[in-house]
mmCIF file of C-alpha atoms in Angstrom:
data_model
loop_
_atom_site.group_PDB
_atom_site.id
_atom_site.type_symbol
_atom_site.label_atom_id
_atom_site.label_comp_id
_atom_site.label_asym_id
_atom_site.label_seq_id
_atom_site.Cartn_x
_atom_site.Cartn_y
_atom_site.Cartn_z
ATOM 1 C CA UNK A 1 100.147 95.420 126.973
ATOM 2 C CA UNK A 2 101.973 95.319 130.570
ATOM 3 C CA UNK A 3 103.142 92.093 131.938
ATOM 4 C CA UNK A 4 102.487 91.079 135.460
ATOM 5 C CA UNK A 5 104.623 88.563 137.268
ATOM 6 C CA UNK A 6 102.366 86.359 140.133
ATOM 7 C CA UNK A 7 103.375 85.256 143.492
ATOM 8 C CA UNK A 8 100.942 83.668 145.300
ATOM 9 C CA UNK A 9 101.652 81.527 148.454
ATOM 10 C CA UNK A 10 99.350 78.142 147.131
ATOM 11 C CA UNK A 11 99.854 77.054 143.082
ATOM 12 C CA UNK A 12 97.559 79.672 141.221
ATOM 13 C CA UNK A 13 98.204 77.670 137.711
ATOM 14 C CA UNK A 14 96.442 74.371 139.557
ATOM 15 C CA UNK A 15 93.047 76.602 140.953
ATOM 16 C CA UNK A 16 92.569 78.504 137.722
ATOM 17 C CA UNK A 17 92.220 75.220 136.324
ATOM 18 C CA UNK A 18 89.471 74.672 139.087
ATOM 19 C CA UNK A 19 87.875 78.252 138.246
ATOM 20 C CA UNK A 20 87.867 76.941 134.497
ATOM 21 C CA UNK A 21 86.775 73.453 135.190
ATOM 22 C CA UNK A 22 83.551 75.699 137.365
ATOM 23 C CA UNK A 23 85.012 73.756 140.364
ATOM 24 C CA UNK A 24 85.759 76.505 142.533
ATOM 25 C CA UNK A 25 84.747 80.370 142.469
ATOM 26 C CA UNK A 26 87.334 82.696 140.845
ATOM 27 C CA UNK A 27 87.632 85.086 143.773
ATOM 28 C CA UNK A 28 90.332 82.627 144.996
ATOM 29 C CA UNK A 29 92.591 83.920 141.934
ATOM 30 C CA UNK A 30 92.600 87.808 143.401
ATOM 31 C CA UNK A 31 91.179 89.066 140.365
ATOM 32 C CA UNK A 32 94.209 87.760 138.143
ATOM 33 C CA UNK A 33 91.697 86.244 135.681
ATOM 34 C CA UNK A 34 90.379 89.990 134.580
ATOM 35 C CA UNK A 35 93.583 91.313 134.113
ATOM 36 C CA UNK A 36 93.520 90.590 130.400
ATOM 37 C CA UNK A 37 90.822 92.688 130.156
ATOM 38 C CA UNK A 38 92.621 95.690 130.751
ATOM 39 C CA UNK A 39 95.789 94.636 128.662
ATOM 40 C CA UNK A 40 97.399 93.043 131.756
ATOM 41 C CA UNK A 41 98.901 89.692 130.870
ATOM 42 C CA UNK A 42 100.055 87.356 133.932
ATOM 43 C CA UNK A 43 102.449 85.461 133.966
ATOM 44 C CA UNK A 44 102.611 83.008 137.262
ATOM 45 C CA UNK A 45 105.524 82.765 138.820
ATOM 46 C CA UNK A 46 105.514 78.614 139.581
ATOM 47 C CA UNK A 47 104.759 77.821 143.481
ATOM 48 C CA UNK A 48 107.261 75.248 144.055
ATOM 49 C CA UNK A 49 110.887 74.974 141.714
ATOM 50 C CA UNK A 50 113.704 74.453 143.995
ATOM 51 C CA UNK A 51 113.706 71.955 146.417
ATOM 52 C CA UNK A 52 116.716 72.888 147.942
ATOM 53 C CA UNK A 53 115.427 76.540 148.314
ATOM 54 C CA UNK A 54 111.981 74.961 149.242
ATOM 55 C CA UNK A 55 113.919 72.915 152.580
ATOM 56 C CA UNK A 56 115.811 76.293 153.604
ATOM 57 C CA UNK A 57 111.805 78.045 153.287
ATOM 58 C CA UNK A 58 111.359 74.596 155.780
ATOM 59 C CA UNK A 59 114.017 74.731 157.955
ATOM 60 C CA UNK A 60 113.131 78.810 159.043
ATOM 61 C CA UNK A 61 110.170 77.632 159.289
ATOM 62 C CA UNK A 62 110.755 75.549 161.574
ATOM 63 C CA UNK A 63 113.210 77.255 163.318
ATOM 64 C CA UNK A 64 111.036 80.457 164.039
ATOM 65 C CA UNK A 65 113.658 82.730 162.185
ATOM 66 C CA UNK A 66 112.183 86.001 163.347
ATOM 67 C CA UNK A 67 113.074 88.159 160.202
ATOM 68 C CA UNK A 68 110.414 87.649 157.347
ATOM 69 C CA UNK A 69 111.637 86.798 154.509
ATOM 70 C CA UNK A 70 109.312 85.859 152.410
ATOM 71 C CA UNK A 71 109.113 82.786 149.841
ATOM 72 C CA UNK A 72 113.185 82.454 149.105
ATOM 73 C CA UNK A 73 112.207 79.940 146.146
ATOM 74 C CA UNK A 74 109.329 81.993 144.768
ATOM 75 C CA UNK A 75 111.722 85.198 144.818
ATOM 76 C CA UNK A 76 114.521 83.520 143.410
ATOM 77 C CA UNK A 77 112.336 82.014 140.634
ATOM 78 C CA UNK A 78 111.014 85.607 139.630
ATOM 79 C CA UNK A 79 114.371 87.133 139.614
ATOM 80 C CA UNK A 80 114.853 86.043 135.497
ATOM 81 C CA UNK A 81 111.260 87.861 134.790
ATOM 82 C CA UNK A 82 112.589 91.136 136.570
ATOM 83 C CA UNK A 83 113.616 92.542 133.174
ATOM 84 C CA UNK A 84 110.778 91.891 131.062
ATOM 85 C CA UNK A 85 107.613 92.247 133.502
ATOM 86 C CA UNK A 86 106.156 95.591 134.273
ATOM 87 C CA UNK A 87 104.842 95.210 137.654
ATOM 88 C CA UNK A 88 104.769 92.264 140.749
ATOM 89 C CA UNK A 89 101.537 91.606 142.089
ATOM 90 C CA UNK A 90 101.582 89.319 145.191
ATOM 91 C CA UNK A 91 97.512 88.334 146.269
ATOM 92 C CA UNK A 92 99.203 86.998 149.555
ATOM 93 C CA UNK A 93 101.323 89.410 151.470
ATOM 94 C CA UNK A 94 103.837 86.552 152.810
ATOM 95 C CA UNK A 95 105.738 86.247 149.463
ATOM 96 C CA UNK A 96 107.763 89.160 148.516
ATOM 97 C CA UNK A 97 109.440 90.237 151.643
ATOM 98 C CA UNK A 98 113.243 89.702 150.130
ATOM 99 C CA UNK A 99 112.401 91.492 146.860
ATOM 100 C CA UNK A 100 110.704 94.567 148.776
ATOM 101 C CA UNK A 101 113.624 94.821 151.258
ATOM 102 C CA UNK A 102 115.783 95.098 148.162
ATOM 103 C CA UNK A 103 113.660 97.570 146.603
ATOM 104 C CA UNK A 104 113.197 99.813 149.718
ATOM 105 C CA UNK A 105 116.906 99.770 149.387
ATOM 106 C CA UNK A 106 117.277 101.100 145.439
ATOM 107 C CA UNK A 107 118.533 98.248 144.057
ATOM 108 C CA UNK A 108 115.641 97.537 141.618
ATOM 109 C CA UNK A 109 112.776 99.698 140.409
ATOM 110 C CA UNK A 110 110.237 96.792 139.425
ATOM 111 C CA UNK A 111 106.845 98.530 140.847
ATOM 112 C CA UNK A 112 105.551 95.493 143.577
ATOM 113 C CA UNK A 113 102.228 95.816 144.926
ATOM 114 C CA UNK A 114 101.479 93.233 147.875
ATOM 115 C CA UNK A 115 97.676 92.490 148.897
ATOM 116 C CA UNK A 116 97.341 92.964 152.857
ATOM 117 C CA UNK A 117 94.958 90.807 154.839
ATOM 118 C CA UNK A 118 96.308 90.109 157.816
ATOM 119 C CA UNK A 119 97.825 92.567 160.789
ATOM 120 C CA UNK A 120 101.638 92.940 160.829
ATOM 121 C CA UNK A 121 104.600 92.304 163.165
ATOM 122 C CA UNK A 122 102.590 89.968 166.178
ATOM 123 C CA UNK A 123 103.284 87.280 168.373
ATOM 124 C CA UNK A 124 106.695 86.532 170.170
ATOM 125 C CA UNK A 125 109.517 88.896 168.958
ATOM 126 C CA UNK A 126 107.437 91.171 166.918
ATOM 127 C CA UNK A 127 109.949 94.314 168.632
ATOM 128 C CA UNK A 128 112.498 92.467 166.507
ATOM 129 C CA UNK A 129 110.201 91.899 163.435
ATOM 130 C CA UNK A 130 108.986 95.720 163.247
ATOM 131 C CA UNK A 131 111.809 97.643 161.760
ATOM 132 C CA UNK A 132 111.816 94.888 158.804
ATOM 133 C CA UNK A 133 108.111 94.931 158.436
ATOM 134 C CA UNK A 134 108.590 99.113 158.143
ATOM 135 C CA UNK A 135 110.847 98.375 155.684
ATOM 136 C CA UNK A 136 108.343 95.957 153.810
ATOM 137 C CA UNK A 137 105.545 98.858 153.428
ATOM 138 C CA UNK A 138 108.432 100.993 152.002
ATOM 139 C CA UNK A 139 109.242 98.350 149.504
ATOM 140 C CA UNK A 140 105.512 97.786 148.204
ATOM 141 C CA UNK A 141 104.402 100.566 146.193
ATOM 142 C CA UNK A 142 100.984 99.978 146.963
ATOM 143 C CA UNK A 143 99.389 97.938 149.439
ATOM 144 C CA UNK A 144 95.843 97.299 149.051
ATOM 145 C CA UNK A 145 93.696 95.498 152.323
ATOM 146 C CA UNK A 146 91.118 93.289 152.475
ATOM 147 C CA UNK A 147 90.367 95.502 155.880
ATOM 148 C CA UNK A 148 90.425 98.737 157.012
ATOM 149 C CA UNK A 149 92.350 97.866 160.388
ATOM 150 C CA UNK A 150 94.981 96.457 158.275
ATOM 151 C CA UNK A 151 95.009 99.110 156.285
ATOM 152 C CA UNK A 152 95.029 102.092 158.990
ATOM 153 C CA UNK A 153 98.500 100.228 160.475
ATOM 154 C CA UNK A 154 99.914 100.152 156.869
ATOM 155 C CA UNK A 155 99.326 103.544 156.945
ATOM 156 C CA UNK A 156 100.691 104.569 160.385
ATOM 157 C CA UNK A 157 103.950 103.592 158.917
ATOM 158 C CA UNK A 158 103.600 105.068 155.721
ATOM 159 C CA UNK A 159 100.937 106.998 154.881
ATOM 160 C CA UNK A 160 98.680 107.055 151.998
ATOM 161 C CA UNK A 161 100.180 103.319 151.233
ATOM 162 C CA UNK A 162 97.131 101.098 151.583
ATOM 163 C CA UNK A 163 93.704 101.427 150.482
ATOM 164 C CA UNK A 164 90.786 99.070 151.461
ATOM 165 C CA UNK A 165 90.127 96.771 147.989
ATOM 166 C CA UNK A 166 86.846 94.992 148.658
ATOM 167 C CA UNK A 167 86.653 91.208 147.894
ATOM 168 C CA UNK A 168 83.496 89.722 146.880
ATOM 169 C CA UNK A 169 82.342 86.248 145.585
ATOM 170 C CA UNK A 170 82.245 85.011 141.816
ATOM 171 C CA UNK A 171 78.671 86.616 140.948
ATOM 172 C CA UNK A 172 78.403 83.704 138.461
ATOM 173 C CA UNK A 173 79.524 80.485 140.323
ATOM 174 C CA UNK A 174 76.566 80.315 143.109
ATOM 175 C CA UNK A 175 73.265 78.266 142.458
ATOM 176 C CA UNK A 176 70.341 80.499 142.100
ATOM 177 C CA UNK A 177 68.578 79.358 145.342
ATOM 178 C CA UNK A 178 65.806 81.749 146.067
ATOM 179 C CA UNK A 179 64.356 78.926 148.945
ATOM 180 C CA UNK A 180 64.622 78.207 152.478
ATOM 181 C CA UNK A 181 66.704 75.566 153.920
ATOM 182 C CA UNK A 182 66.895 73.772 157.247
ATOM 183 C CA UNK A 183 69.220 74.205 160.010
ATOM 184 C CA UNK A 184 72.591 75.647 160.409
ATOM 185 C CA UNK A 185 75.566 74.838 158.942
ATOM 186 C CA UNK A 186 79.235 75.558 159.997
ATOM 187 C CA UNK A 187 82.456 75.103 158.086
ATOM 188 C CA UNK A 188 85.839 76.117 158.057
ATOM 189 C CA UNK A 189 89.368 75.382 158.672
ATOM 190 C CA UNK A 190 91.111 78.515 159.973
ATOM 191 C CA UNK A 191 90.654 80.035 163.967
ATOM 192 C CA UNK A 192 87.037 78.272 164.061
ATOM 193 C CA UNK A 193 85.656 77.779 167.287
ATOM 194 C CA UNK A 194 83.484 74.762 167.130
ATOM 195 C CA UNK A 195 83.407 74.334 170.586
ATOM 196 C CA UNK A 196 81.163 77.519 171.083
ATOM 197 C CA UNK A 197 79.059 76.832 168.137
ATOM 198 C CA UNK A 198 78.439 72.838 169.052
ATOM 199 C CA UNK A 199 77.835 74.155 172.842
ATOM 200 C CA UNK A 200 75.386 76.247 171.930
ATOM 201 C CA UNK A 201 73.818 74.440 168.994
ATOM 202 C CA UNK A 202 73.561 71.303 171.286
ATOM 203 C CA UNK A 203 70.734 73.866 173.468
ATOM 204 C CA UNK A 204 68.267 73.755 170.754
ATOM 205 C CA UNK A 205 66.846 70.872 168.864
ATOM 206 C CA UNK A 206 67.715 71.954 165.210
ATOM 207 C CA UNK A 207 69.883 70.281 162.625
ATOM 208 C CA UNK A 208 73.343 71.504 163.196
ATOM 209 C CA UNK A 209 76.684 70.420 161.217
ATOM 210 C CA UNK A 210 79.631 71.364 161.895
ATOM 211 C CA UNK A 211 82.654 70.549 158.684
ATOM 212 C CA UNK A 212 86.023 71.168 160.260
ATOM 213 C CA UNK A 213 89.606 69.417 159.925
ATOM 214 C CA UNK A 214 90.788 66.813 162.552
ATOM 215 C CA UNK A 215 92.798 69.512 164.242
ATOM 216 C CA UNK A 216 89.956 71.250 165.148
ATOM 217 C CA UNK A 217 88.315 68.150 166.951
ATOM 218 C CA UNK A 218 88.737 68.230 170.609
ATOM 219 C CA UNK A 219 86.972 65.913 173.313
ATOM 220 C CA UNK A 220 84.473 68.683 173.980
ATOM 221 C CA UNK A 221 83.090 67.284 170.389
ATOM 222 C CA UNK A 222 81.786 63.894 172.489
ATOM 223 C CA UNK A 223 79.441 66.229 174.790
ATOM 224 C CA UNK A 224 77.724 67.412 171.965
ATOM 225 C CA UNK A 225 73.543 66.767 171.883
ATOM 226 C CA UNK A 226 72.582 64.472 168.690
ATOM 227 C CA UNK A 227 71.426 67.265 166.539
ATOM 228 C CA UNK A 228 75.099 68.304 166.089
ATOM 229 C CA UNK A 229 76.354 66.200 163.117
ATOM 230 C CA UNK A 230 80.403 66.321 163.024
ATOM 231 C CA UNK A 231 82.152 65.738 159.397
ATOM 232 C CA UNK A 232 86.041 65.619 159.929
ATOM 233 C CA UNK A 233 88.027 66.168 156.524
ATOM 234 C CA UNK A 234 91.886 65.216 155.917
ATOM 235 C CA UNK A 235 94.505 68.188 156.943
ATOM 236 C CA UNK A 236 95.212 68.840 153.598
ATOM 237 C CA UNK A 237 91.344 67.376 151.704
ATOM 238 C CA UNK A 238 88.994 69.921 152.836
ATOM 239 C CA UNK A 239 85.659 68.969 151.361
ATOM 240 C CA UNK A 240 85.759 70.210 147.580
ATOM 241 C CA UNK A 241 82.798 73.087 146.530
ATOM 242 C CA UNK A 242 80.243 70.949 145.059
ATOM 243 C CA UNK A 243 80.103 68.902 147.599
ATOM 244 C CA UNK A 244 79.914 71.862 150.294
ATOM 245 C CA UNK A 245 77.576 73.908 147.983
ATOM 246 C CA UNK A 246 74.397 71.390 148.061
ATOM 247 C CA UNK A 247 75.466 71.263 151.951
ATOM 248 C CA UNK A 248 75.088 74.616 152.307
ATOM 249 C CA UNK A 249 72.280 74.906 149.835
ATOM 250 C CA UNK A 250 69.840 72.889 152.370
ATOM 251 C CA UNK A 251 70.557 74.930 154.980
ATOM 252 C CA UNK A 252 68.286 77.910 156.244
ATOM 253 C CA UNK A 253 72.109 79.967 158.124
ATOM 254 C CA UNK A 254 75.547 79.527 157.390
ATOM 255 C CA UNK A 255 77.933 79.809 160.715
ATOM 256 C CA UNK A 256 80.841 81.649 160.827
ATOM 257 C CA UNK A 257 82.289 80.514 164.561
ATOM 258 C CA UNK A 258 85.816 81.925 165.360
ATOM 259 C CA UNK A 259 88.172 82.151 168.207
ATOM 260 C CA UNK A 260 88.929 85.393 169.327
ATOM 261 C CA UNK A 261 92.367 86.828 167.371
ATOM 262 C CA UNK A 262 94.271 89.280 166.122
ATOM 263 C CA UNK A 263 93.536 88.164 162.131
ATOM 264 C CA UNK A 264 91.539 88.071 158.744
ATOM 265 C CA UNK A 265 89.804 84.848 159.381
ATOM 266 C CA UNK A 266 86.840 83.658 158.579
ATOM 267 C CA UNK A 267 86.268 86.133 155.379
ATOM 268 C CA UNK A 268 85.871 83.428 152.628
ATOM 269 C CA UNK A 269 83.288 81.889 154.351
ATOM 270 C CA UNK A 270 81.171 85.112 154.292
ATOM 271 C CA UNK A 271 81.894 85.330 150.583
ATOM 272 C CA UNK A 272 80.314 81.920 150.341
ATOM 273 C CA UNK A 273 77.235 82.685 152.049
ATOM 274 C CA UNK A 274 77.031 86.186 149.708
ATOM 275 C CA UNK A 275 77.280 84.566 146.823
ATOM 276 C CA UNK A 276 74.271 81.143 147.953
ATOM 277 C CA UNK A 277 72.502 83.736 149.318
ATOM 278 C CA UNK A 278 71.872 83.373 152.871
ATOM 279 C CA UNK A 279 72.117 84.608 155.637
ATOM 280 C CA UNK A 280 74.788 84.415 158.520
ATOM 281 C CA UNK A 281 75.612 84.050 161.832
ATOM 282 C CA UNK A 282 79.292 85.202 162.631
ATOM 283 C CA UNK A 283 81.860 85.636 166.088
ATOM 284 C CA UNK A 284 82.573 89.260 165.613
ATOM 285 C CA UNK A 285 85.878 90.366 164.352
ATOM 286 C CA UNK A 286 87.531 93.590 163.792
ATOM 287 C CA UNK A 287 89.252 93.081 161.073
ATOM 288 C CA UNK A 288 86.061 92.403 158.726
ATOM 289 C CA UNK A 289 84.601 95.270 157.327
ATOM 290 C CA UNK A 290 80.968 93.748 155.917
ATOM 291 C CA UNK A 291 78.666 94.457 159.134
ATOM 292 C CA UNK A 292 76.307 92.142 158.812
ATOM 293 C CA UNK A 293 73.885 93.352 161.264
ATOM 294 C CA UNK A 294 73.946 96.595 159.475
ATOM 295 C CA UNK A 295 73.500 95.510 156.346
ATOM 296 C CA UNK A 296 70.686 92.975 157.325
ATOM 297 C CA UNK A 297 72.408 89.959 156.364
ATOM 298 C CA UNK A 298 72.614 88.312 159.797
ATOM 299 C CA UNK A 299 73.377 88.330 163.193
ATOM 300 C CA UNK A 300 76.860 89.041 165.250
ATOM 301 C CA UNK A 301 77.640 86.796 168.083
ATOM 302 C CA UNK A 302 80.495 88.034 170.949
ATOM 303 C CA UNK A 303 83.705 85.382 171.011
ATOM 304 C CA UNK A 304 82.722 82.699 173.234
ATOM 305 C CA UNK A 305 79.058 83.751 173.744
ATOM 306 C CA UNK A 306 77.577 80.005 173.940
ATOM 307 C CA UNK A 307 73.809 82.099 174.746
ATOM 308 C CA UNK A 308 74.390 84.332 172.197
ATOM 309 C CA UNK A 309 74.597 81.741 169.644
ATOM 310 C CA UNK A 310 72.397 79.575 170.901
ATOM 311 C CA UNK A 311 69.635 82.980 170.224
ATOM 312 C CA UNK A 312 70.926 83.584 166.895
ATOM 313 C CA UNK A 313 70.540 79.895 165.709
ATOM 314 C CA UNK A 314 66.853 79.493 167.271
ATOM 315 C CA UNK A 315 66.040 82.895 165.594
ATOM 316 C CA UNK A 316 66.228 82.114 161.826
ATOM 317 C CA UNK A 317 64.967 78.669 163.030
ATOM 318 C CA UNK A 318 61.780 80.472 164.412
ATOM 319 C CA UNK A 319 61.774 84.018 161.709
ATOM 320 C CA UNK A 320 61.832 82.383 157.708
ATOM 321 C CA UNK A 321 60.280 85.605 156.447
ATOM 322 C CA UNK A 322 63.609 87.271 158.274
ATOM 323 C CA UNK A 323 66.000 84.501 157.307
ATOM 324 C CA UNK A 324 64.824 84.564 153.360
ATOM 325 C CA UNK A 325 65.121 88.402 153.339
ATOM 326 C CA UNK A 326 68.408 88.282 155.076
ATOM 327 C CA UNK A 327 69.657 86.030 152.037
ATOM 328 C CA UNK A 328 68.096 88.025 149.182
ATOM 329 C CA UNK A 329 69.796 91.124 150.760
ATOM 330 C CA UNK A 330 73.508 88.997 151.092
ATOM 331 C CA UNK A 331 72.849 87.836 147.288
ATOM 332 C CA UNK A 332 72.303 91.740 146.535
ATOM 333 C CA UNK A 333 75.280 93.301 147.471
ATOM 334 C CA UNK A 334 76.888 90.853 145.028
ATOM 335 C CA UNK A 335 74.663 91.708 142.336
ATOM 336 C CA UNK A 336 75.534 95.446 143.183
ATOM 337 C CA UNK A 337 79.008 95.264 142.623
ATOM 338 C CA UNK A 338 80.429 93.456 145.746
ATOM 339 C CA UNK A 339 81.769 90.756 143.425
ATOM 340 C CA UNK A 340 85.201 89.133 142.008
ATOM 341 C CA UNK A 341 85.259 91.265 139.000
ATOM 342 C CA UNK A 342 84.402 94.582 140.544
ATOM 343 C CA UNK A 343 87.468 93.487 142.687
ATOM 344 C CA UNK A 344 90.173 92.747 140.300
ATOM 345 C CA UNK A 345 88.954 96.622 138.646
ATOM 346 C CA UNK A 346 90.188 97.806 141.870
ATOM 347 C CA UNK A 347 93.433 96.159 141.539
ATOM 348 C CA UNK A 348 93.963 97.480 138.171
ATOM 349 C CA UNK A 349 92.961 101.067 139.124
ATOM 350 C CA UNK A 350 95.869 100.652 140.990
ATOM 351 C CA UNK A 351 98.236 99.364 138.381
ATOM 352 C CA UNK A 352 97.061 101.929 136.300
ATOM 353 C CA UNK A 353 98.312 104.942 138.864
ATOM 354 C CA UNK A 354 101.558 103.115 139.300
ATOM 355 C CA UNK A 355 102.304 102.303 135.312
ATOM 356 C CA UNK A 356 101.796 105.837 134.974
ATOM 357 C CA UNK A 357 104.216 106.956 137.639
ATOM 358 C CA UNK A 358 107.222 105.425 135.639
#
């Protein structure tokens, strides 16, 4: 048996309790709930210990500090586990930027394997944030991506160091559906453009609703036609799964509107409308690997394209036959292996090369 020490950058001992509870799908632990299957045993590595090491996370924060350095109290918390755990496994690759810089450097030999989803090194002083972010890759010993774009800059710095892992939803968490819904629903709280979407939507005369937080409300929102029904949620409530499931189990589309950028967003909402089965409308982005077109599971839309989504939404409003097949083919790539479980494998495959590298 190998043990596994967690970081995770929201409290992974609170959602497995959801996952248990069937409150929320287990592809939000990054597969740490199979480990045990393959004589892994976790041991999480508690979110929040420190409050004086949690105010100096604040105060760089706040301050912009340019270096990354990762979750200080997190790190600092892990540091006793260093000599019994085999192997760190970070699902979010903000955490462990202190311990890899350390370990780039020789001065421990814990294996730490860091899951990519976002690009590296952007915005304002990124020139000075690139030779630290080099020395990141070198301190992972593996660094599997949730995309291939991610991946192929991972590996411009070091190659052979990531390796696309492919998420999917919790096969088993998802109503069996197997019917048509009405209208279009979209929902989200990260880079969402609900201006395009409610724009367009407000063009046709079918049910719309659009879930967002109250930062993503703008005055734009007041132009909107009456068919475009507006739920707001609480910064930090979003609207919990049961309640979002039945919303998007009366749909006939789930929307996936987002602004145009430079990251992963937008990626758990696909895996929601996977696993209910239906089909999708989504603002294309580069950094997703699941065509959708391709696959025949929906319909891309160019950022900003009010027209184009307006087409997309009156298509599955006017093509059921298409819209039901769309779903059944969205619910089949889970049942083929794009799943939660056939993700956290993945993950292991690659414990398993590094365990036997010591």
């Amino acid at each position: 048996m190998y043990r596994v020490a967690i970081l995770n950058n929201y409290p992974f001992e609170e959602v497995w309790r959801e996952v248990e509870r069937r409150e929320k799908p287990d592809h939000h632990l990054y597969g740490i709930n199979y480990f045990h299957h393959r004589g892994y045993n976790v041991e999480i590595v508690h979110f929040q210990n420190s409050q004086l090491l949690q105010s100096i996370n604040q105060f760089l924060y706040r301050a912009q500090f340019p270096v990354p350095l990762g979750d200080i109290d997190q790190q600092w918390s892990s540091l006793q586990l260093l000599n019994d755990a085999d192997l760190i496994y970070a699902p979010c690759q903000t955490q462990t930027h202190i311990l890899n810089y350390i370990k780039a450097l020789g001065l421990i030999k814990i294996p730490i394997v860091s899951l990519a989803h976002h690009p590296l090194a952007r915005g304002r002083l990124s020139w000075l944030r690139s030779p630290f972010m080099k020395l990141w890759v070198r301190g992972n010993d593996a660094l599997p991506s949730l995309s291939q774009a991610v991946a192929d800059e991972i590996n411009s710095i070091l190659p052979l160091r990531s390796s696309v892992t492919n998420w999917g939803p919790d096969a088993n968490f998802y109503p069996e559906l197997g019917r048509l819904g009405k209208g279009v629903v979209a929902a989200g709280r990260t880079g969402r453009d609900f201006i395009t979407f409610g724009l367009a939507a407000s063009q046709t005369n079918i049910r719309s609703h659009i879930i967002c937080l109250q930062n993503s409300v703008s005055n734009t929102f007041k132009t909107f036609a009456k068919n475009v029904q507006i739920t707001v949620q609480p910064q930090n409530n979003f609207m919990k799964y049961p309640e979002l499931l039945e919303i998007y189990a009366n749909a006939r589309v789930l929307a996936i509107p987002m602004v145009s950028g430079f990251s992963l967003s937008g990626l758990t909402s696909l895996m929601d409308a996977l696993g209910m089965g239906k089909p999708v409308i989504m603002t294309r982005n580069p950094f997703i690997d699941i065509d959708i077109e391709a696959e025949g599971i929906g319909k891309w839309v160019s950022p900003g394209d009010i027209e184009g989504w307006k087409n997309a939404i009156q298509f599955f409003e006017d093509n059921e036959d298409k819209a039901l097949e769309m779903g059944q083919r969205a619910r089949a790539l889970v049942d083929a292996g794009l799943n939660s479980e056939k993700f956290a494998h993945q993950i292991m495959d690659i414990f398993d090369k590094i365990i036997q590298k010591k």
